[in-house]
mmCIF file of C-alpha atoms in Angstrom:
data_model
loop_
_atom_site.group_PDB
_atom_site.id
_atom_site.type_symbol
_atom_site.label_atom_id
_atom_site.label_comp_id
_atom_site.label_asym_id
_atom_site.label_seq_id
_atom_site.Cartn_x
_atom_site.Cartn_y
_atom_site.Cartn_z
ATOM 1 C CA MET J 637 120.213 203.681 -74.296
ATOM 2 C CA THR J 638 119.258 200.752 -72.126
ATOM 3 C CA ILE J 639 119.720 199.397 -68.650
ATOM 4 C CA GLU J 640 119.856 195.754 -67.575
ATOM 5 C CA ILE J 641 117.546 194.180 -65.015
ATOM 6 C CA TYR J 642 118.422 190.742 -63.634
ATOM 7 C CA LEU J 643 115.736 188.834 -61.739
ATOM 8 C CA VAL J 644 117.209 186.235 -59.392
ATOM 9 C CA ARG J 645 115.078 183.698 -57.560
ATOM 10 C CA HIS J 646 116.278 182.768 -54.066
ATOM 11 C CA GLY J 647 118.070 179.438 -53.657
ATOM 12 C CA LEU J 648 116.710 176.220 -52.185
ATOM 13 C CA ALA J 649 115.164 176.918 -48.786
ATOM 14 C CA GLY J 650 113.701 174.834 -45.970
ATOM 15 C CA GLN J 651 110.250 173.276 -46.271
ATOM 16 C CA PHE J 652 107.241 175.570 -46.179
ATOM 17 C CA GLY J 653 105.624 175.224 -42.744
ATOM 18 C CA GLU J 654 108.849 174.408 -40.884
ATOM 19 C CA TYR J 655 108.944 177.987 -39.620
ATOM 20 C CA GLU J 656 105.981 179.681 -37.985
ATOM 21 C CA ASP J 657 106.979 182.929 -39.703
ATOM 22 C CA ASP J 658 107.606 182.027 -43.365
ATOM 23 C CA SER J 659 109.667 185.183 -43.829
ATOM 24 C CA MET J 660 112.317 183.640 -41.536
ATOM 25 C CA ARG J 661 112.739 180.418 -43.545
ATOM 26 C CA PRO J 662 116.458 180.276 -44.478
ATOM 27 C CA LEU J 663 118.356 178.669 -47.351
ATOM 28 C CA THR J 664 119.324 175.061 -46.733
ATOM 29 C CA GLU J 665 123.000 174.079 -46.737
ATOM 30 C CA ASP J 666 122.584 172.730 -50.270
ATOM 31 C CA GLY J 667 120.777 175.924 -51.239
ATOM 32 C CA MET J 668 123.685 177.998 -49.913
ATOM 33 C CA LYS J 669 126.239 175.892 -51.813
ATOM 34 C CA LYS J 670 124.421 175.966 -55.135
ATOM 35 C CA THR J 671 123.719 179.686 -54.851
ATOM 36 C CA HIS J 672 127.432 180.266 -54.184
ATOM 37 C CA ARG J 673 128.270 178.260 -57.324
ATOM 38 C CA VAL J 674 125.785 180.282 -59.373
ATOM 39 C CA ALA J 675 127.263 183.548 -58.039
ATOM 40 C CA LYS J 676 130.794 182.387 -58.869
ATOM 41 C CA ARG J 677 129.713 181.467 -62.383
ATOM 42 C CA LEU J 678 128.084 184.885 -62.891
ATOM 43 C CA GLY J 679 131.415 186.462 -62.000
ATOM 44 C CA GLU J 680 133.227 184.191 -64.481
ATOM 45 C CA LEU J 681 130.789 185.341 -67.156
ATOM 46 C CA GLY J 682 131.781 188.933 -66.434
ATOM 47 C CA LEU J 683 128.550 189.992 -64.771
ATOM 48 C CA SER J 684 128.238 192.440 -61.914
ATOM 49 C CA PHE J 685 125.500 194.695 -60.582
ATOM 50 C CA ASP J 686 125.484 198.331 -59.523
ATOM 51 C CA ARG J 687 122.961 197.477 -56.870
ATOM 52 C CA ILE J 688 120.804 194.652 -55.569
ATOM 53 C CA LEU J 689 117.182 195.098 -54.536
ATOM 54 C CA THR J 690 115.884 192.173 -52.525
ATOM 55 C CA SER J 691 112.815 190.867 -50.805
ATOM 56 C CA PRO J 692 113.319 191.249 -47.044
ATOM 57 C CA TYR J 693 112.495 187.544 -46.561
ATOM 58 C CA GLN J 694 115.425 185.607 -45.087
ATOM 59 C CA ARG J 695 115.902 183.200 -48.040
ATOM 60 C CA ALA J 696 115.997 186.088 -50.524
ATOM 61 C CA TYR J 697 118.222 188.319 -48.378
ATOM 62 C CA GLN J 698 120.699 185.453 -47.924
ATOM 63 C CA THR J 699 120.730 184.973 -51.696
ATOM 64 C CA ALA J 700 121.479 188.681 -52.160
ATOM 65 C CA GLN J 701 124.275 188.423 -49.578
ATOM 66 C CA ILE J 702 125.813 185.503 -51.472
ATOM 67 C CA LEU J 703 125.831 187.595 -54.666
ATOM 68 C CA GLN J 704 127.498 190.404 -52.716
ATOM 69 C CA GLU J 705 130.073 188.085 -51.099
ATOM 70 C CA ALA J 706 131.003 186.868 -54.587
ATOM 71 C CA GLY J 707 131.925 190.459 -55.426
ATOM 72 C CA LEU J 708 129.001 191.002 -57.784
ATOM 73 C CA SER J 709 127.679 194.121 -56.028
ATOM 74 C CA THR J 710 128.576 196.443 -53.163
ATOM 75 C CA SER J 711 125.021 197.504 -52.376
ATOM 76 C CA ILE J 712 121.977 195.624 -51.079
ATOM 77 C CA ASP J 713 118.655 197.333 -50.387
ATOM 78 C CA THR J 714 115.457 195.646 -49.321
ATOM 79 C CA LEU J 715 112.238 196.484 -51.144
ATOM 80 C CA ASP J 716 109.080 195.464 -49.310
ATOM 81 C CA THR J 717 107.050 194.967 -52.496
ATOM 82 C CA LEU J 718 109.418 192.116 -53.452
ATOM 83 C CA GLN J 719 107.803 190.020 -50.698
ATOM 84 C CA PRO J 720 105.595 187.190 -52.011
ATOM 85 C CA GLY J 721 102.406 188.746 -53.354
ATOM 86 C CA GLY J 722 103.827 192.284 -53.175
ATOM 87 C CA ASP J 723 102.483 195.085 -55.374
ATOM 88 C CA GLN J 724 104.349 194.763 -58.671
ATOM 89 C CA ALA J 725 103.324 198.235 -59.872
ATOM 90 C CA ILE J 726 105.312 199.720 -56.979
ATOM 91 C CA THR J 727 108.284 197.451 -57.714
ATOM 92 C CA ILE J 728 108.269 198.557 -61.360
ATOM 93 C CA GLU J 729 107.963 202.210 -60.332
ATOM 94 C CA SER J 730 110.897 201.777 -57.911
ATOM 95 C CA VAL J 731 113.083 200.337 -60.687
ATOM 96 C CA SER J 732 111.895 203.026 -63.081
ATOM 97 C CA GLN J 733 112.969 205.779 -60.701
ATOM 98 C CA ILE J 734 116.534 204.542 -60.177
ATOM 99 C CA ARG J 735 117.309 204.287 -63.911
ATOM 100 C CA SER J 736 120.613 205.838 -64.943
ATOM 101 C CA GLU J 737 123.043 205.262 -67.796
ATOM 102 C CA ASP J 738 124.297 201.658 -68.044
ATOM 103 C CA LEU J 739 122.631 200.680 -64.744
ATOM 104 C CA ARG J 740 122.687 196.968 -63.999
ATOM 105 C CA VAL J 741 120.317 196.105 -61.182
ATOM 106 C CA ALA J 742 119.652 192.673 -59.680
ATOM 107 C CA ILE J 743 116.256 191.978 -58.119
ATOM 108 C CA VAL J 744 116.094 189.029 -55.727
ATOM 109 C CA GLY J 745 112.732 187.553 -54.867
ATOM 110 C CA HIS J 746 110.193 184.769 -55.111
ATOM 111 C CA GLU J 747 108.034 182.780 -57.492
ATOM 112 C CA PRO J 748 105.581 183.110 -59.155
ATOM 113 C CA ASP J 749 106.133 186.842 -58.564
ATOM 114 C CA LEU J 750 109.404 187.201 -60.483
ATOM 115 C CA SER J 751 108.319 185.373 -63.646
ATOM 116 C CA GLN J 752 105.070 187.354 -63.597
ATOM 117 C CA LEU J 753 107.076 190.565 -63.206
ATOM 118 C CA ALA J 754 109.288 189.489 -66.129
ATOM 119 C CA SER J 755 106.345 188.702 -68.415
ATOM 120 C CA THR J 756 104.697 192.016 -67.517
ATOM 121 C CA LEU J 757 107.884 193.861 -68.442
ATOM 122 C CA ILE J 758 108.303 191.850 -71.681
ATOM 123 C CA ILE J 759 104.770 191.435 -73.054
ATOM 124 C CA GLY J 760 102.735 193.871 -70.987
ATOM 125 C CA HIS J 761 100.801 191.357 -68.922
ATOM 126 C CA SER J 762 101.364 188.447 -66.573
ATOM 127 C CA CYS J 763 101.944 185.033 -68.154
ATOM 128 C CA GLU J 764 102.391 181.665 -66.440
ATOM 129 C CA ASN J 765 104.598 180.126 -69.115
ATOM 130 C CA LEU J 766 108.014 181.294 -67.914
ATOM 131 C CA THR J 767 109.819 178.819 -65.687
ATOM 132 C CA LEU J 768 112.231 180.312 -63.154
ATOM 133 C CA LYS J 769 113.934 177.687 -61.002
ATOM 134 C CA LYS J 770 115.422 178.330 -57.560
ATOM 135 C CA ALA J 771 118.709 180.273 -57.992
ATOM 136 C CA GLY J 772 117.705 180.750 -61.634
ATOM 137 C CA ILE J 773 118.109 184.050 -63.449
ATOM 138 C CA ILE J 774 116.237 186.190 -65.961
ATOM 139 C CA GLY J 775 118.059 188.968 -67.856
ATOM 140 C CA LEU J 776 116.150 191.912 -69.328
ATOM 141 C CA SER J 777 117.298 194.886 -71.334
ATOM 142 C CA ALA J 778 115.121 197.908 -70.539
ATOM 143 C CA PRO J 779 114.778 201.444 -71.911
ATOM 144 C CA ILE J 780 116.423 204.165 -69.834
ATOM 145 C CA GLU J 781 113.415 206.448 -70.328
ATOM 146 C CA GLY J 782 109.689 206.008 -70.785
ATOM 147 C CA GLU J 783 107.409 203.061 -70.091
ATOM 148 C CA LEU J 784 108.976 199.833 -68.805
ATOM 149 C CA ILE J 785 105.871 197.635 -69.012
ATOM 150 C CA GLY J 786 105.864 195.759 -72.338
ATOM 151 C CA HIS J 787 109.102 197.448 -73.452
ATOM 152 C CA CYS J 788 111.784 195.174 -71.994
ATOM 153 C CA GLN J 789 113.743 192.665 -74.063
ATOM 154 C CA LEU J 790 114.354 189.182 -72.685
ATOM 155 C CA PHE J 791 117.945 188.215 -73.470
ATOM 156 C CA TRP J 792 118.547 185.537 -70.847
ATOM 157 C CA LEU J 793 116.641 183.003 -68.784
ATOM 158 C CA THR J 794 118.457 180.106 -67.214
ATOM 159 C CA PRO J 795 118.036 177.453 -64.545
ATOM 160 C CA PRO J 796 121.185 176.643 -62.489
ATOM 161 C CA ARG J 797 121.553 173.229 -64.184
ATOM 162 C CA LEU J 798 122.202 174.902 -67.563
ATOM 163 C CA LEU J 799 124.585 177.431 -66.040
ATOM 164 C CA LEU J 800 126.808 175.155 -63.951
ATOM 165 C CA THR J 801 128.848 172.204 -65.243
ATOM 166 C CA MET Q 1498 104.041 164.315 -70.019
ATOM 167 C CA THR Q 1499 106.103 166.822 -71.939
ATOM 168 C CA ILE Q 1500 108.588 167.051 -74.771
ATOM 169 C CA GLU Q 1501 111.424 169.540 -75.176
ATOM 170 C CA ILE Q 1502 111.844 171.846 -78.151
ATOM 171 C CA TYR Q 1503 115.174 173.665 -78.580
ATOM 172 C CA LEU Q 1504 115.308 176.555 -81.056
ATOM 173 C CA VAL Q 1505 118.848 177.209 -82.277
ATOM 174 C CA ARG Q 1506 119.742 180.217 -84.389
ATOM 175 C CA HIS Q 1507 122.449 179.635 -87.019
ATOM 176 C CA GLY Q 1508 125.950 180.920 -86.247
ATOM 177 C CA LEU Q 1509 127.657 184.004 -87.631
ATOM 178 C CA ALA Q 1510 127.449 183.984 -91.445
ATOM 179 C CA GLY Q 1511 128.873 186.094 -94.266
ATOM 180 C CA GLN Q 1512 127.451 189.523 -95.021
ATOM 181 C CA PHE Q 1513 123.986 189.724 -96.550
ATOM 182 C CA GLY Q 1514 124.403 190.541 -100.257
ATOM 183 C CA GLU Q 1515 127.780 188.793 -100.654
ATOM 184 C CA TYR Q 1516 125.990 185.873 -102.298
ATOM 185 C CA GLU Q 1517 123.552 186.284 -105.143
ATOM 186 C CA ASP Q 1518 121.499 183.434 -103.679
ATOM 187 C CA ASP Q 1519 121.115 184.235 -99.951
ATOM 188 C CA SER Q 1520 120.285 180.602 -99.215
ATOM 189 C CA MET Q 1521 123.899 179.719 -100.104
ATOM 190 C CA ARG Q 1522 125.508 182.152 -97.649
ATOM 191 C CA PRO Q 1523 127.741 180.012 -95.375
ATOM 192 C CA LEU Q 1524 128.982 180.400 -91.808
ATOM 193 C CA THR Q 1525 132.195 182.398 -91.480
ATOM 194 C CA GLU Q 1526 135.273 180.746 -89.973
ATOM 195 C CA ASP Q 1527 134.553 182.549 -86.692
ATOM 196 C CA GLY Q 1528 130.921 181.458 -86.960
ATOM 197 C CA MET Q 1529 132.016 177.826 -87.364
ATOM 198 C CA LYS Q 1530 134.369 178.036 -84.377
ATOM 199 C CA LYS Q 1531 131.878 179.637 -82.017
ATOM 200 C CA THR Q 1532 129.102 177.267 -83.065
ATOM 201 C CA HIS Q 1533 131.450 174.328 -82.383
ATOM 202 C CA ARG Q 1534 132.146 175.755 -78.909
ATOM 203 C CA VAL Q 1535 128.413 176.136 -78.246
ATOM 204 C CA ALA Q 1536 127.794 172.547 -79.385
ATOM 205 C CA LYS Q 1537 130.587 171.247 -77.137
ATOM 206 C CA ARG Q 1538 129.152 173.166 -74.197
ATOM 207 C CA LEU Q 1539 125.668 171.719 -74.826
ATOM 208 C CA GLY Q 1540 127.225 168.254 -74.634
ATOM 209 C CA GLU Q 1541 128.956 169.144 -71.348
ATOM 210 C CA LEU Q 1542 125.576 170.250 -69.975
ATOM 211 C CA GLY Q 1543 124.202 166.797 -70.784
ATOM 212 C CA LEU Q 1544 121.989 167.860 -73.675
ATOM 213 C CA SER Q 1545 121.269 165.797 -76.762
ATOM 214 C CA PHE Q 1546 118.476 165.692 -79.320
ATOM 215 C CA ASP Q 1547 116.530 162.808 -80.824
ATOM 216 C CA ARG Q 1548 116.378 164.703 -84.073
ATOM 217 C CA ILE Q 1549 117.249 168.020 -85.653
ATOM 218 C CA LEU Q 1550 114.925 169.872 -88.008
ATOM 219 C CA THR Q 1551 116.686 172.615 -89.931
ATOM 220 C CA SER Q 1552 116.111 175.326 -92.470
ATOM 221 C CA PRO Q 1553 117.621 174.168 -95.782
ATOM 222 C CA TYR Q 1554 119.656 177.401 -95.992
ATOM 223 C CA GLN Q 1555 123.405 176.753 -95.981
ATOM 224 C CA ARG Q 1556 124.173 178.691 -92.751
ATOM 225 C CA ALA Q 1557 121.440 176.815 -90.855
ATOM 226 C CA TYR Q 1558 122.282 173.395 -92.298
ATOM 227 C CA GLN Q 1559 125.951 173.879 -91.390
ATOM 228 C CA THR Q 1560 124.869 174.778 -87.835
ATOM 229 C CA ALA Q 1561 122.811 171.565 -87.685
ATOM 230 C CA GLN Q 1562 125.813 169.583 -88.963
ATOM 231 C CA ILE Q 1563 128.019 171.054 -86.235
ATOM 232 C CA LEU Q 1564 125.485 169.941 -83.605
ATOM 233 C CA GLN Q 1565 125.505 166.473 -85.183
ATOM 234 C CA GLU Q 1566 129.324 166.313 -85.363
ATOM 235 C CA ALA Q 1567 129.431 167.150 -81.635
ATOM 236 C CA GLY Q 1568 127.421 163.977 -81.037
ATOM 237 C CA LEU Q 1569 124.233 165.792 -80.044
ATOM 238 C CA SER Q 1570 122.002 164.045 -82.608
ATOM 239 C CA THR Q 1571 122.165 161.301 -85.223
ATOM 240 C CA SER Q 1572 119.403 162.683 -87.421
ATOM 241 C CA ILE Q 1573 119.078 165.892 -89.475
ATOM 242 C CA ASP Q 1574 116.017 166.642 -91.594
ATOM 243 C CA THR Q 1575 115.368 169.833 -93.536
ATOM 244 C CA LEU Q 1576 112.001 171.538 -93.173
ATOM 245 C CA ASP Q 1577 111.221 174.087 -95.900
ATOM 246 C CA THR Q 1578 109.006 176.214 -93.666
ATOM 247 C CA LEU Q 1579 112.068 176.957 -91.488
ATOM 248 C CA GLN Q 1580 113.374 179.183 -94.311
ATOM 249 C CA PRO Q 1581 113.232 182.922 -93.528
ATOM 250 C CA GLY Q 1582 109.599 184.008 -93.720
ATOM 251 C CA GLY Q 1583 108.344 180.394 -93.841
ATOM 252 C CA ASP Q 1584 104.813 179.464 -92.742
ATOM 253 C CA GLN Q 1585 105.038 178.984 -88.965
ATOM 254 C CA ALA Q 1586 101.678 177.224 -88.747
ATOM 255 C CA ILE Q 1587 103.126 174.409 -90.878
ATOM 256 C CA THR Q 1588 106.302 174.306 -88.770
ATOM 257 C CA ILE Q 1589 104.214 174.013 -85.602
ATOM 258 C CA GLU Q 1590 102.043 171.290 -87.178
ATOM 259 C CA SER Q 1591 105.183 169.396 -88.230
ATOM 260 C CA VAL Q 1592 106.529 169.471 -84.671
ATOM 261 C CA SER Q 1593 103.111 168.567 -83.306
ATOM 262 C CA GLN Q 1594 102.938 165.453 -85.480
ATOM 263 C CA ILE Q 1595 106.317 164.004 -84.453
ATOM 264 C CA ARG Q 1596 105.601 164.252 -80.721
ATOM 265 C CA SER Q 1597 106.420 161.110 -78.750
ATOM 266 C CA GLU Q 1598 107.340 160.369 -75.152
ATOM 267 C CA ASP Q 1599 110.417 162.307 -73.947
ATOM 268 C CA LEU Q 1600 111.152 163.648 -77.442
ATOM 269 C CA ARG Q 1601 113.874 166.288 -77.565
ATOM 270 C CA VAL Q 1602 113.888 168.042 -80.909
ATOM 271 C CA ALA Q 1603 116.216 170.845 -82.044
ATOM 272 C CA ILE Q 1604 114.982 173.331 -84.635
ATOM 273 C CA VAL Q 1605 117.674 175.302 -86.465
ATOM 274 C CA GLY Q 1606 116.698 178.456 -88.309
ATOM 275 C CA HIS Q 1607 116.701 182.223 -88.615
ATOM 276 C CA GLU Q 1608 115.646 185.453 -86.948
ATOM 277 C CA PRO Q 1609 113.202 187.021 -86.401
ATOM 278 C CA ASP Q 1610 111.373 183.786 -87.266
ATOM 279 C CA LEU Q 1611 112.616 181.682 -84.325
ATOM 280 C CA SER Q 1612 111.880 184.219 -81.585
ATOM 281 C CA GLN Q 1613 108.450 184.812 -83.127
ATOM 282 C CA LEU Q 1614 107.882 181.048 -83.185
ATOM 283 C CA ALA Q 1615 108.952 180.859 -79.542
ATOM 284 C CA SER Q 1616 106.647 183.668 -78.432
ATOM 285 C CA THR Q 1617 103.737 182.115 -80.352
ATOM 286 C CA LEU Q 1618 104.342 178.815 -78.563
ATOM 287 C CA ILE Q 1619 104.715 180.508 -75.150
ATOM 288 C CA ILE Q 1620 102.094 183.301 -75.150
ATOM 289 C CA GLY Q 1621 99.929 182.490 -78.174
ATOM 290 C CA HIS Q 1622 101.049 185.319 -80.411
ATOM 291 C CA SER Q 1623 104.163 186.802 -81.943
ATOM 292 C CA CYS Q 1624 106.176 189.238 -79.785
ATOM 293 C CA GLU Q 1625 109.271 191.219 -80.698
ATOM 294 C CA ASN Q 1626 110.745 191.346 -77.194
ATOM 295 C CA LEU Q 1627 112.704 188.084 -77.197
ATOM 296 C CA THR Q 1628 116.356 188.463 -78.215
ATOM 297 C CA LEU Q 1629 117.939 185.406 -79.843
ATOM 298 C CA LYS Q 1630 121.578 185.984 -80.805
ATOM 299 C CA LYS Q 1631 123.445 184.029 -83.496
ATOM 300 C CA ALA Q 1632 124.210 180.521 -82.156
ATOM 301 C CA GLY Q 1633 121.879 181.339 -79.262
ATOM 302 C CA ILE Q 1634 119.348 178.859 -77.914
ATOM 303 C CA ILE Q 1635 115.778 178.826 -76.614
ATOM 304 C CA GLY Q 1636 114.489 175.839 -74.621
ATOM 305 C CA LEU Q 1637 110.765 175.074 -74.395
ATOM 306 C CA SER Q 1638 108.866 172.389 -72.561
ATOM 307 C CA ALA Q 1639 105.760 171.407 -74.544
ATOM 308 C CA PRO Q 1640 102.754 169.177 -73.907
ATOM 309 C CA ILE Q 1641 102.867 165.770 -75.594
ATOM 310 C CA GLU Q 1642 99.200 166.062 -76.593
ATOM 311 C CA GLY Q 1643 96.817 168.863 -77.515
ATOM 312 C CA GLU Q 1644 97.473 172.451 -78.572
ATOM 313 C CA LEU Q 1645 101.077 173.669 -78.688
ATOM 314 C CA ILE Q 1646 100.349 177.358 -79.343
ATOM 315 C CA GLY Q 1647 100.319 179.249 -76.027
ATOM 316 C CA HIS Q 1648 100.966 176.059 -74.050
ATOM 317 C CA CYS Q 1649 104.761 175.821 -74.063
ATOM 318 C CA GLN Q 1650 106.915 176.752 -71.068
ATOM 319 C CA LEU Q 1651 110.078 178.772 -71.596
ATOM 320 C CA PHE Q 1652 112.800 177.279 -69.393
ATOM 321 C CA TRP Q 1653 115.908 178.540 -71.201
ATOM 322 C CA LEU Q 1654 117.046 181.368 -73.419
ATOM 323 C CA THR Q 1655 120.718 182.147 -73.770
ATOM 324 C CA PRO Q 1656 123.143 184.016 -75.979
ATOM 325 C CA PRO Q 1657 126.521 182.289 -76.579
ATOM 326 C CA ARG Q 1658 128.336 184.860 -74.394
ATOM 327 C CA LEU Q 1659 126.430 183.683 -71.299
ATOM 328 C CA LEU Q 1660 126.957 180.026 -72.177
ATOM 329 C CA LEU Q 1661 130.678 179.994 -72.923
ATOM 330 C CA THR Q 1662 133.470 181.084 -70.575
#
């Protein structure tokens, strides 16, 4: 038995440095629009999530809210280790602990953290050669029991431009 | 400067064992239809290829022909090392030698060979944790010069079900 883990990078946000507190930097209007289109497309493809775990940063939380508004999930929880540079071992342990039959969980966060998390789950160590664009998505199939690190299957990785027409 | 390498798995084919010579096993009618839909969708997404390299096996060659018929490429060449179990070092050398500015090459073949080829190009060694479904696609960005192995960026991996509505 497996579960599915979707890693979603936040949409296009304002320029780094525009906000004194980077955690408050919001999505731009274009970022909101494109993220809405991505969320709509995920629904058309039949996807939904039992829960969303998100970085508490504004641009990530807004992205999670857009997924929720599109009807893809009823639950959003923040997870502090999804902040940029957060401790990935704790993130992985958090996901490990909520595993249940047929769980589909979406994790919303930042780069390079998410692609490093993905490569750790797939190959057992961090790798720089996965490209995750803003509002892009990675889909992993993971075992319901036992070790997650190095035991997840990559079945999807897409930038918005190859998802939207 | 980079080139793009697309790995395309052949569509749904007849049952293994139905043909005495497995290399002659063709796509099923459903396999033809779905592969046509995938090819059409690739066109809608603005993709095309400068050339297609394919396994000489019937089910792969037919897949390459469907890509060509959809207007995605004018050139199909067979490459013997794209047969199941073929020598991947020779495949990689063949791709390496045809590199030119902005080249987009599609490689049509079999599993588990293509996902092993992809993981070798991305992380430097073969890995079993990439799932490439029939008529599924992997997209890699590769350097135009120097070593390919371990130096390619994965920017796309999709099964048909997450490509087609």
